[in-house]
PDB file of C-alpha atoms in Angstrom:
ATOM      1  CA  MET A   1      48.843  -3.657  -9.507  1.00  0.00           C
ATOM      2  CA  LYS A   2      45.657  -1.863  -8.529  1.00  0.00           C
ATOM      3  CA  LYS A   3      46.264   0.239  -5.409  1.00  0.00           C
ATOM      4  CA  ILE A   4      46.146   4.025  -5.480  1.00  0.00           C
ATOM      5  CA  ALA A   5      46.683   6.566  -2.706  1.00  0.00           C
ATOM      6  CA  ILE A   6      46.282  10.336  -2.828  1.00  0.00           C
ATOM      7  CA  PHE A   7      48.398  12.241  -0.310  1.00  0.00           C
ATOM      8  CA  LEU A   8      47.297  15.772   0.577  1.00  0.00           C
ATOM      9  CA  ARG A   9      50.087  17.417   2.502  1.00  0.00           C
ATOM     10  CA  LYS A  10      48.700  19.789   5.106  1.00  0.00           C
ATOM     11  CA  GLU A  11      51.295  19.881   7.864  1.00  0.00           C
ATOM     12  CA  LEU A  12      55.042  20.127   8.309  1.00  0.00           C
ATOM     13  CA  ARG A  13      55.741  17.033  10.364  1.00  0.00           C
ATOM     14  CA  VAL A  14      54.052  14.531   8.009  1.00  0.00           C
ATOM     15  CA  ASN A  15      55.484  13.928   4.545  1.00  0.00           C
ATOM     16  CA  ARG A  16      54.046  10.697   3.179  1.00  0.00           C
ATOM     17  CA  PHE A  17      55.142  11.428  -0.381  1.00  0.00           C
ATOM     18  CA  SER A  18      58.794  11.596   0.606  1.00  0.00           C
ATOM     19  CA  ALA A  19      58.439   8.526   2.823  1.00  0.00           C
ATOM     20  CA  ALA A  20      56.867   6.547  -0.023  1.00  0.00           C
ATOM     21  CA  VAL A  21      59.467   7.478  -2.642  1.00  0.00           C
ATOM     22  CA  ARG A  22      62.359   6.842  -0.261  1.00  0.00           C
ATOM     23  CA  GLY A  23      60.738   3.600   0.871  1.00  0.00           C
ATOM     24  CA  ALA A  24      60.659   2.338  -2.705  1.00  0.00           C
ATOM     25  CA  LEU A  25      64.181   3.624  -3.349  1.00  0.00           C
ATOM     26  CA  ASN A  26      65.499   1.715  -0.335  1.00  0.00           C
ATOM     27  CA  SER A  27      63.491  -1.444  -0.995  1.00  0.00           C
ATOM     28  CA  PRO A  28      66.017  -4.307  -1.462  1.00  0.00           C
ATOM     29  CA  SER A  29      64.220  -5.917  -4.407  1.00  0.00           C
ATOM     30  CA  ILE A  30      63.969  -2.755  -6.510  1.00  0.00           C
ATOM     31  CA  ASN A  31      66.655  -2.622  -9.196  1.00  0.00           C
ATOM     32  CA  ASN A  32      65.592   0.386 -11.278  1.00  0.00           C
ATOM     33  CA  VAL A  33      64.224   3.752 -10.135  1.00  0.00           C
ATOM     34  CA  ILE A  34      63.334   6.758 -12.274  1.00  0.00           C
ATOM     35  CA  ILE A  35      62.927  10.138 -10.572  1.00  0.00           C
ATOM     36  CA  CYS A  36      61.734  13.199 -12.489  1.00  0.00           C
ATOM     37  CA  SER A  37      61.558  16.705 -11.067  1.00  0.00           C
ATOM     38  CA  GLY A  38      61.828  20.294 -12.175  1.00  0.00           C
ATOM     39  CA  PHE A  39      63.917  21.279  -9.155  1.00  0.00           C
ATOM     40  CA  PHE A  40      66.582  19.441  -7.129  1.00  0.00           C
ATOM     41  CA  GLN A  41      67.692  21.624  -4.236  1.00  0.00           C
ATOM     42  CA  GLU A  42      71.469  21.637  -3.805  1.00  0.00           C
ATOM     43  CA  ASP A  43      72.630  24.910  -2.275  1.00  0.00           C
ATOM     44  CA  ALA A  44      74.181  26.398   0.851  1.00  0.00           C
ATOM     45  CA  SER A  45      70.896  26.291   2.753  1.00  0.00           C
ATOM     46  CA  TYR A  46      69.936  22.682   1.982  1.00  0.00           C
ATOM     47  CA  SER A  47      71.242  19.637   0.109  1.00  0.00           C
ATOM     48  CA  VAL A  48      68.525  17.114  -0.715  1.00  0.00           C
ATOM     49  CA  SER A  49      71.133  14.557  -1.783  1.00  0.00           C
ATOM     50  CA  ARG A  50      72.769  14.594   1.648  1.00  0.00           C
ATOM     51  CA  ALA A  51      69.453  14.688   3.482  1.00  0.00           C
ATOM     52  CA  LYS A  52      67.588  11.974   1.591  1.00  0.00           C
ATOM     53  CA  PHE A  53      69.763  10.002  -0.843  1.00  0.00           C
ATOM     54  CA  ASN A  54      72.243   8.146   1.351  1.00  0.00           C
ATOM     55  CA  LEU A  55      71.701   4.599   0.083  1.00  0.00           C
ATOM     56  CA  ARG A  56      74.836   2.937   1.465  1.00  0.00           C
ATOM     57  CA  GLY A  57      72.938   0.693   3.877  1.00  0.00           C
ATOM     58  CA  ARG A  58      70.637  -0.522   1.129  1.00  0.00           C
ATOM     59  CA  LEU A  59      73.432  -1.052  -1.405  1.00  0.00           C
ATOM     60  CA  THR A  60      75.469  -3.327   0.855  1.00  0.00           C
ATOM     61  CA  SER A  61      72.667  -5.804   1.449  1.00  0.00           C
ATOM     62  CA  SER A  62      70.482  -5.930  -1.654  1.00  0.00           C
ATOM     63  CA  SER A  63      70.401  -6.069  -5.434  1.00  0.00           C
ATOM     64  CA  PRO A  64      72.244  -3.411  -7.490  1.00  0.00           C
ATOM     65  CA  LEU A  65      70.257  -0.269  -8.225  1.00  0.00           C
ATOM     66  CA  ASN A  66      70.100   1.685 -11.467  1.00  0.00           C
ATOM     67  CA  LEU A  67      68.979   5.212 -10.538  1.00  0.00           C
ATOM     68  CA  GLU A  68      67.941   7.460 -13.433  1.00  0.00           C
ATOM     69  CA  ILE A  69      67.298  11.155 -12.768  1.00  0.00           C
ATOM     70  CA  PHE A  70      65.316  13.326 -15.186  1.00  0.00           C
ATOM     71  CA  GLY A  71      65.066  17.123 -14.976  1.00  0.00           C
ATOM     72  CA  TYR A  72      65.386  20.126 -14.889  1.00  0.00           C
ATOM     73  CA  TYR A  73      63.506  23.417 -15.312  1.00  0.00           C
ATOM     74  CA  HIS A  74      65.048  26.513 -16.936  1.00  0.00           C
ATOM     75  CA  ARG A  75      68.148  27.695 -15.029  1.00  0.00           C
ATOM     76  CA  GLN A  76      68.445  24.707 -12.698  1.00  0.00           C
ATOM     77  CA  ARG A  77      71.217  22.918 -14.612  1.00  0.00           C
ATOM     78  CA  SER A  78      73.980  23.630 -12.087  1.00  0.00           C
ATOM     79  CA  ALA A  79      71.871  22.439  -9.140  1.00  0.00           C
ATOM     80  CA  PHE A  80      70.901  19.341 -11.109  1.00  0.00           C
ATOM     81  CA  LEU A  81      74.543  18.505 -11.868  1.00  0.00           C
ATOM     82  CA  ARG A  82      75.505  19.050  -8.217  1.00  0.00           C
ATOM     83  CA  PHE A  83      72.716  16.707  -7.174  1.00  0.00           C
ATOM     84  CA  LEU A  84      73.901  13.958  -9.534  1.00  0.00           C
ATOM     85  CA  GLY A  85      77.512  14.304  -8.413  1.00  0.00           C
ATOM     86  CA  ASN A  86      76.629  14.396  -4.738  1.00  0.00           C
ATOM     87  CA  VAL A  87      74.486  11.251  -4.944  1.00  0.00           C
ATOM     88  CA  VAL A  88      77.486   9.404  -6.401  1.00  0.00           C
ATOM     89  CA  ARG A  89      79.896  10.813  -3.792  1.00  0.00           C
ATOM     90  CA  ILE A  90      77.581  10.224  -0.843  1.00  0.00           C
ATOM     91  CA  ASN A  91      77.282   6.590  -1.833  1.00  0.00           C
ATOM     92  CA  ARG A  92      81.061   6.394  -2.327  1.00  0.00           C
ATOM     93  CA  GLY A  93      80.889   5.390  -5.949  1.00  0.00           C
ATOM     94  CA  SER A  94      79.394   2.033  -4.966  1.00  0.00           C
ATOM     95  CA  PRO A  95      79.551  -0.501  -7.840  1.00  0.00           C
ATOM     96  CA  ALA A  96      76.049  -1.525  -6.754  1.00  0.00           C
ATOM     97  CA  LEU A  97      74.705   1.911  -7.736  1.00  0.00           C
ATOM     98  CA  GLY A  98      74.497   3.295 -11.251  1.00  0.00           C
ATOM     99  CA  VAL A  99      73.458   6.951 -11.553  1.00  0.00           C
ATOM    100  CA  SER A 100      72.606   8.653 -14.831  1.00  0.00           C
ATOM    101  CA  GLY A 101      71.093  12.035 -15.629  1.00  0.00           C
ATOM    102  CA  TYR A 102      68.837  13.232 -18.430  1.00  0.00           C
ATOM    103  CA  ARG A 103      67.408  16.549 -19.570  1.00  0.00           C
ATOM    104  CA  ILE A 104      64.610  17.572 -21.877  1.00  0.00           C
ATOM    105  CA  PRO A 105      65.738  19.759 -24.807  1.00  0.00           C
ATOM    106  CA  GLY A 106      64.591  23.293 -24.045  1.00  0.00           C
ATOM    107  CA  ASP A 107      65.012  22.722 -20.294  1.00  0.00           C
ATOM    108  CA  LYS A 108      61.300  22.996 -19.580  1.00  0.00           C
ATOM    109  CA  TRP A 109      60.879  19.810 -17.536  1.00  0.00           C
ATOM    110  CA  HIS A 110      58.414  20.358 -14.713  1.00  0.00           C
ATOM    111  CA  ALA A 111      56.680  16.995 -14.147  1.00  0.00           C
ATOM    112  CA  LYS A 112      57.161  15.244 -10.819  1.00  0.00           C
ATOM    113  CA  ILE A 113      57.200  11.505 -11.479  1.00  0.00           C
ATOM    114  CA  SER A 114      58.886   8.452  -9.996  1.00  0.00           C
ATOM    115  CA  ILE A 115      58.772   4.831 -11.125  1.00  0.00           C
ATOM    116  CA  ALA A 116      60.315   1.864  -9.302  1.00  0.00           C
ATOM    117  CA  LYS A 117      60.674  -1.499 -11.012  1.00  0.00           C
ATOM    118  CA  ILE A 118      61.695  -5.062 -10.300  1.00  0.00           C
ATOM    119  CA  ASN A 119      63.197  -6.670 -13.404  1.00  0.00           C
ATOM    120  CA  ASN A 120      61.570  -4.030 -15.629  1.00  0.00           C
ATOM    121  CA  ILE A 121      58.111  -4.525 -14.085  1.00  0.00           C
ATOM    122  CA  PRO A 122      56.733  -1.424 -12.340  1.00  0.00           C
ATOM    123  CA  VAL A 123      55.643  -2.035  -8.755  1.00  0.00           C
ATOM    124  CA  PHE A 124      55.525   1.584  -7.549  1.00  0.00           C
ATOM    125  CA  ALA A 125      54.971   4.982  -9.140  1.00  0.00           C
ATOM    126  CA  SER A 126      54.152   8.521  -8.116  1.00  0.00           C
ATOM    127  CA  ILE A 127      52.750  11.468 -10.040  1.00  0.00           C
ATOM    128  CA  GLY A 128      52.152  14.758  -8.301  1.00  0.00           C
ATOM    129  CA  SER A 129      53.166  18.278  -7.429  1.00  0.00           C
ATOM    130  CA  SER A 130      56.197  17.763  -5.178  1.00  0.00           C
ATOM    131  CA  ASN A 131      59.672  18.663  -6.411  1.00  0.00           C
ATOM    132  CA  ILE A 132      62.824  17.219  -4.843  1.00  0.00           C
ATOM    133  CA  THR A 133      63.375  20.205  -2.560  1.00  0.00           C
ATOM    134  CA  ARG A 134      63.427  20.874   1.158  1.00  0.00           C
ATOM    135  CA  ARG A 135      59.934  22.343   1.272  1.00  0.00           C
ATOM    136  CA  ALA A 136      58.387  19.446  -0.674  1.00  0.00           C
ATOM    137  CA  PHE A 137      60.628  16.462   0.159  1.00  0.00           C
ATOM    138  CA  ASP A 138      61.555  17.052   3.788  1.00  0.00           C
ATOM    139  CA  ASN A 139      59.836  18.020   7.026  1.00  0.00           C
ATOM    140  CA  VAL A 140      62.125  20.686   8.434  1.00  0.00           C
ATOM    141  CA  ARG A 141      61.185  24.336   8.866  1.00  0.00           C
ATOM    142  CA  ASN A 142      58.439  25.466   6.459  1.00  0.00           C
ATOM    143  CA  PHE A 143      56.737  23.364   3.783  1.00  0.00           C
ATOM    144  CA  ASN A 144      54.608  23.430   0.635  1.00  0.00           C
ATOM    145  CA  TYR A 145      50.998  22.321   0.465  1.00  0.00           C
ATOM    146  CA  GLU A 146      51.205  19.515  -2.091  1.00  0.00           C
ATOM    147  CA  CYS A 147      49.151  16.727  -3.657  1.00  0.00           C
ATOM    148  CA  ASP A 148      50.760  13.497  -4.851  1.00  0.00           C
ATOM    149  CA  VAL A 149      49.247  10.289  -6.201  1.00  0.00           C
ATOM    150  CA  ILE A 150      50.919   6.946  -5.484  1.00  0.00           C
ATOM    151  CA  PHE A 151      50.360   3.702  -7.385  1.00  0.00           C
ATOM    152  CA  TRP A 152      51.674   0.386  -6.099  1.00  0.00           C
ATOM    153  CA  ASP A 153      51.481  -3.357  -6.568  1.00  0.00           C
ATOM    154  CA  GLU A 154      49.726  -4.795  -3.549  1.00  0.00           C
ATOM    155  CA  THR A 155      50.878  -8.321  -4.490  1.00  0.00           C
ATOM    156  CA  VAL A 156      54.518  -7.385  -3.796  1.00  0.00           C
ATOM    157  CA  SER A 157      54.595  -7.665  -0.019  1.00  0.00           C
ATOM    158  CA  GLU A 158      57.740  -5.570   0.367  1.00  0.00           C
ATOM    159  CA  ILE A 159      56.118  -2.563  -1.329  1.00  0.00           C
ATOM    160  CA  ASP A 160      52.655  -3.162   0.110  1.00  0.00           C
ATOM    161  CA  ASN A 161      54.052  -3.245   3.649  1.00  0.00           C
ATOM    162  CA  ILE A 162      55.855   0.058   3.092  1.00  0.00           C
ATOM    163  CA  MET A 163      52.700   1.731   1.840  1.00  0.00           C
ATOM    164  CA  ASN A 164      50.466   0.307   4.557  1.00  0.00           C
ATOM    165  CA  GLU A 165      52.866   1.522   7.232  1.00  0.00           C
ATOM    166  CA  ILE A 166      52.929   5.014   5.728  1.00  0.00           C
ATOM    167  CA  ILE A 167      49.157   5.214   5.323  1.00  0.00           C
ATOM    168  CA  GLY A 168      48.153   3.668   8.647  1.00  0.00           C
ATOM    169  CA  GLU A 169      44.718   2.330   9.561  1.00  0.00           C
ATOM    170  CA  GLU A 170      42.949   4.856  11.782  1.00  0.00           C
ATOM    171  CA  ALA A 171      40.938   7.107   9.471  1.00  0.00           C
ATOM    172  CA  TYR A 172      40.459   9.895  12.009  1.00  0.00           C
ATOM    173  CA  LEU A 173      44.238  10.204  12.401  1.00  0.00           C
ATOM    174  CA  PHE A 174      44.855  10.461   8.670  1.00  0.00           C
ATOM    175  CA  PRO A 175      42.424  12.949   7.097  1.00  0.00           C
ATOM    176  CA  SER A 176      44.948  13.727   4.369  1.00  0.00           C
ATOM    177  CA  VAL A 177      44.920  10.323   2.646  1.00  0.00           C
ATOM    178  CA  ILE A 178      42.536   8.825   0.105  1.00  0.00           C
ATOM    179  CA  VAL A 179      42.956   5.167  -0.911  1.00  0.00           C
ATOM    180  CA  ALA A 180      41.282   3.543  -3.909  1.00  0.00           C
ATOM    181  CA  ASN A 181      41.589   0.688  -6.395  1.00  0.00           C
ATOM    182  CA  TYR A 182      42.233   0.978 -10.132  1.00  0.00           C
ATOM    183  CA  ASP A 183      38.895   0.086 -11.736  1.00  0.00           C
ATOM    184  CA  GLU A 184      39.664  -1.954 -14.850  1.00  0.00           C
ATOM    185  CA  LYS A 185      35.935  -2.182 -15.640  1.00  0.00           C
ATOM    186  CA  ASN A 186      35.859   1.509 -16.431  1.00  0.00           C
ATOM    187  CA  PRO A 187      36.400   2.023 -20.197  1.00  0.00           C
ATOM    188  CA  VAL A 188      39.159   4.591 -19.664  1.00  0.00           C
ATOM    189  CA  ASN A 189      41.047   2.023 -17.585  1.00  0.00           C
ATOM    190  CA  ALA A 190      40.938  -0.765 -20.164  1.00  0.00           C
ATOM    191  CA  THR A 191      44.746  -0.781 -20.266  1.00  0.00           C
ATOM    192  CA  PRO A 192      46.226  -2.391 -17.124  1.00  0.00           C
ATOM    193  CA  LEU A 193      47.885   0.066 -14.774  1.00  0.00           C
ATOM    194  CA  PRO A 194      51.431  -1.377 -15.127  1.00  0.00           C
ATOM    195  CA  ASP A 195      51.198  -0.992 -18.904  1.00  0.00           C
ATOM    196  CA  ARG A 196      50.135   2.631 -18.565  1.00  0.00           C
ATOM    197  CA  ILE A 197      53.073   3.327 -16.277  1.00  0.00           C
ATOM    198  CA  LEU A 198      55.447   1.697 -18.765  1.00  0.00           C
ATOM    199  CA  GLU A 199      53.987   3.825 -21.558  1.00  0.00           C
ATOM    200  CA  LEU A 200      54.570   6.919 -19.421  1.00  0.00           C
ATOM    201  CA  GLU A 201      58.180   5.831 -18.967  1.00  0.00           C
ATOM    202  CA  ARG A 202      58.599   5.331 -22.719  1.00  0.00           C
ATOM    203  CA  GLU A 203      57.221   8.806 -23.361  1.00  0.00           C
ATOM    204  CA  ILE A 204      59.691  10.306 -20.890  1.00  0.00           C
ATOM    205  CA  ARG A 205      62.590   8.473 -22.523  1.00  0.00           C
ATOM    206  CA  ARG A 206      61.536   9.543 -26.017  1.00  0.00           C
ATOM    207  CA  LYS A 207      61.708  13.180 -24.964  1.00  0.00           C
ATOM    208  CA  ALA A 208      64.912  12.988 -22.916  1.00  0.00           C
ATOM    209  CA  THR A 209      68.575  13.139 -23.822  1.00  0.00           C
ATOM    210  CA  PRO A 210      71.555  12.093 -21.638  1.00  0.00           C
ATOM    211  CA  ILE A 211      73.245  14.967 -19.866  1.00  0.00           C
TER     212      ILE A 211
END
């Protein structure tokens, strides 16, 4: 696992961050996904669960998925609970989908992180500025200028194909993407990238409590 992409969102119609996270979430081999956000938009104007978290097609033809949601910031508890409940209802309580929610004592969670694993091995992760809201996670109406970093395992063809399709190949068409490799020769990168992602997950879990 050595591939890194930086997505700089500059226009409404292109949302590579959302495409990458949803691509991993819908990948048939993935059996555990962690999503962390300060805000999950569930209100009269927009429901991110209905817009982006219908997983019924994936759940009927692939391995079971354990989806763990971490949040929220300050007074967002009610929206967070609506999001959790709606994800379960939208997917019709599928036995192939387990959904659990967590909060950070003090309700000051603001990090935007996702981790997707196959048999407890991370093959995809994101760290960035985008919350799970219409402006950051969709491409309708207005949008936020965001920056998100994606890490993925290029040896897992399913994930690598998703990322390559999102990134594309023509540099002049994609001025908002930077792709690099994790340099293990650099002293600060002595720990392999998957291990660092797992340590990040452990830190999140140490701070969180079930909701």
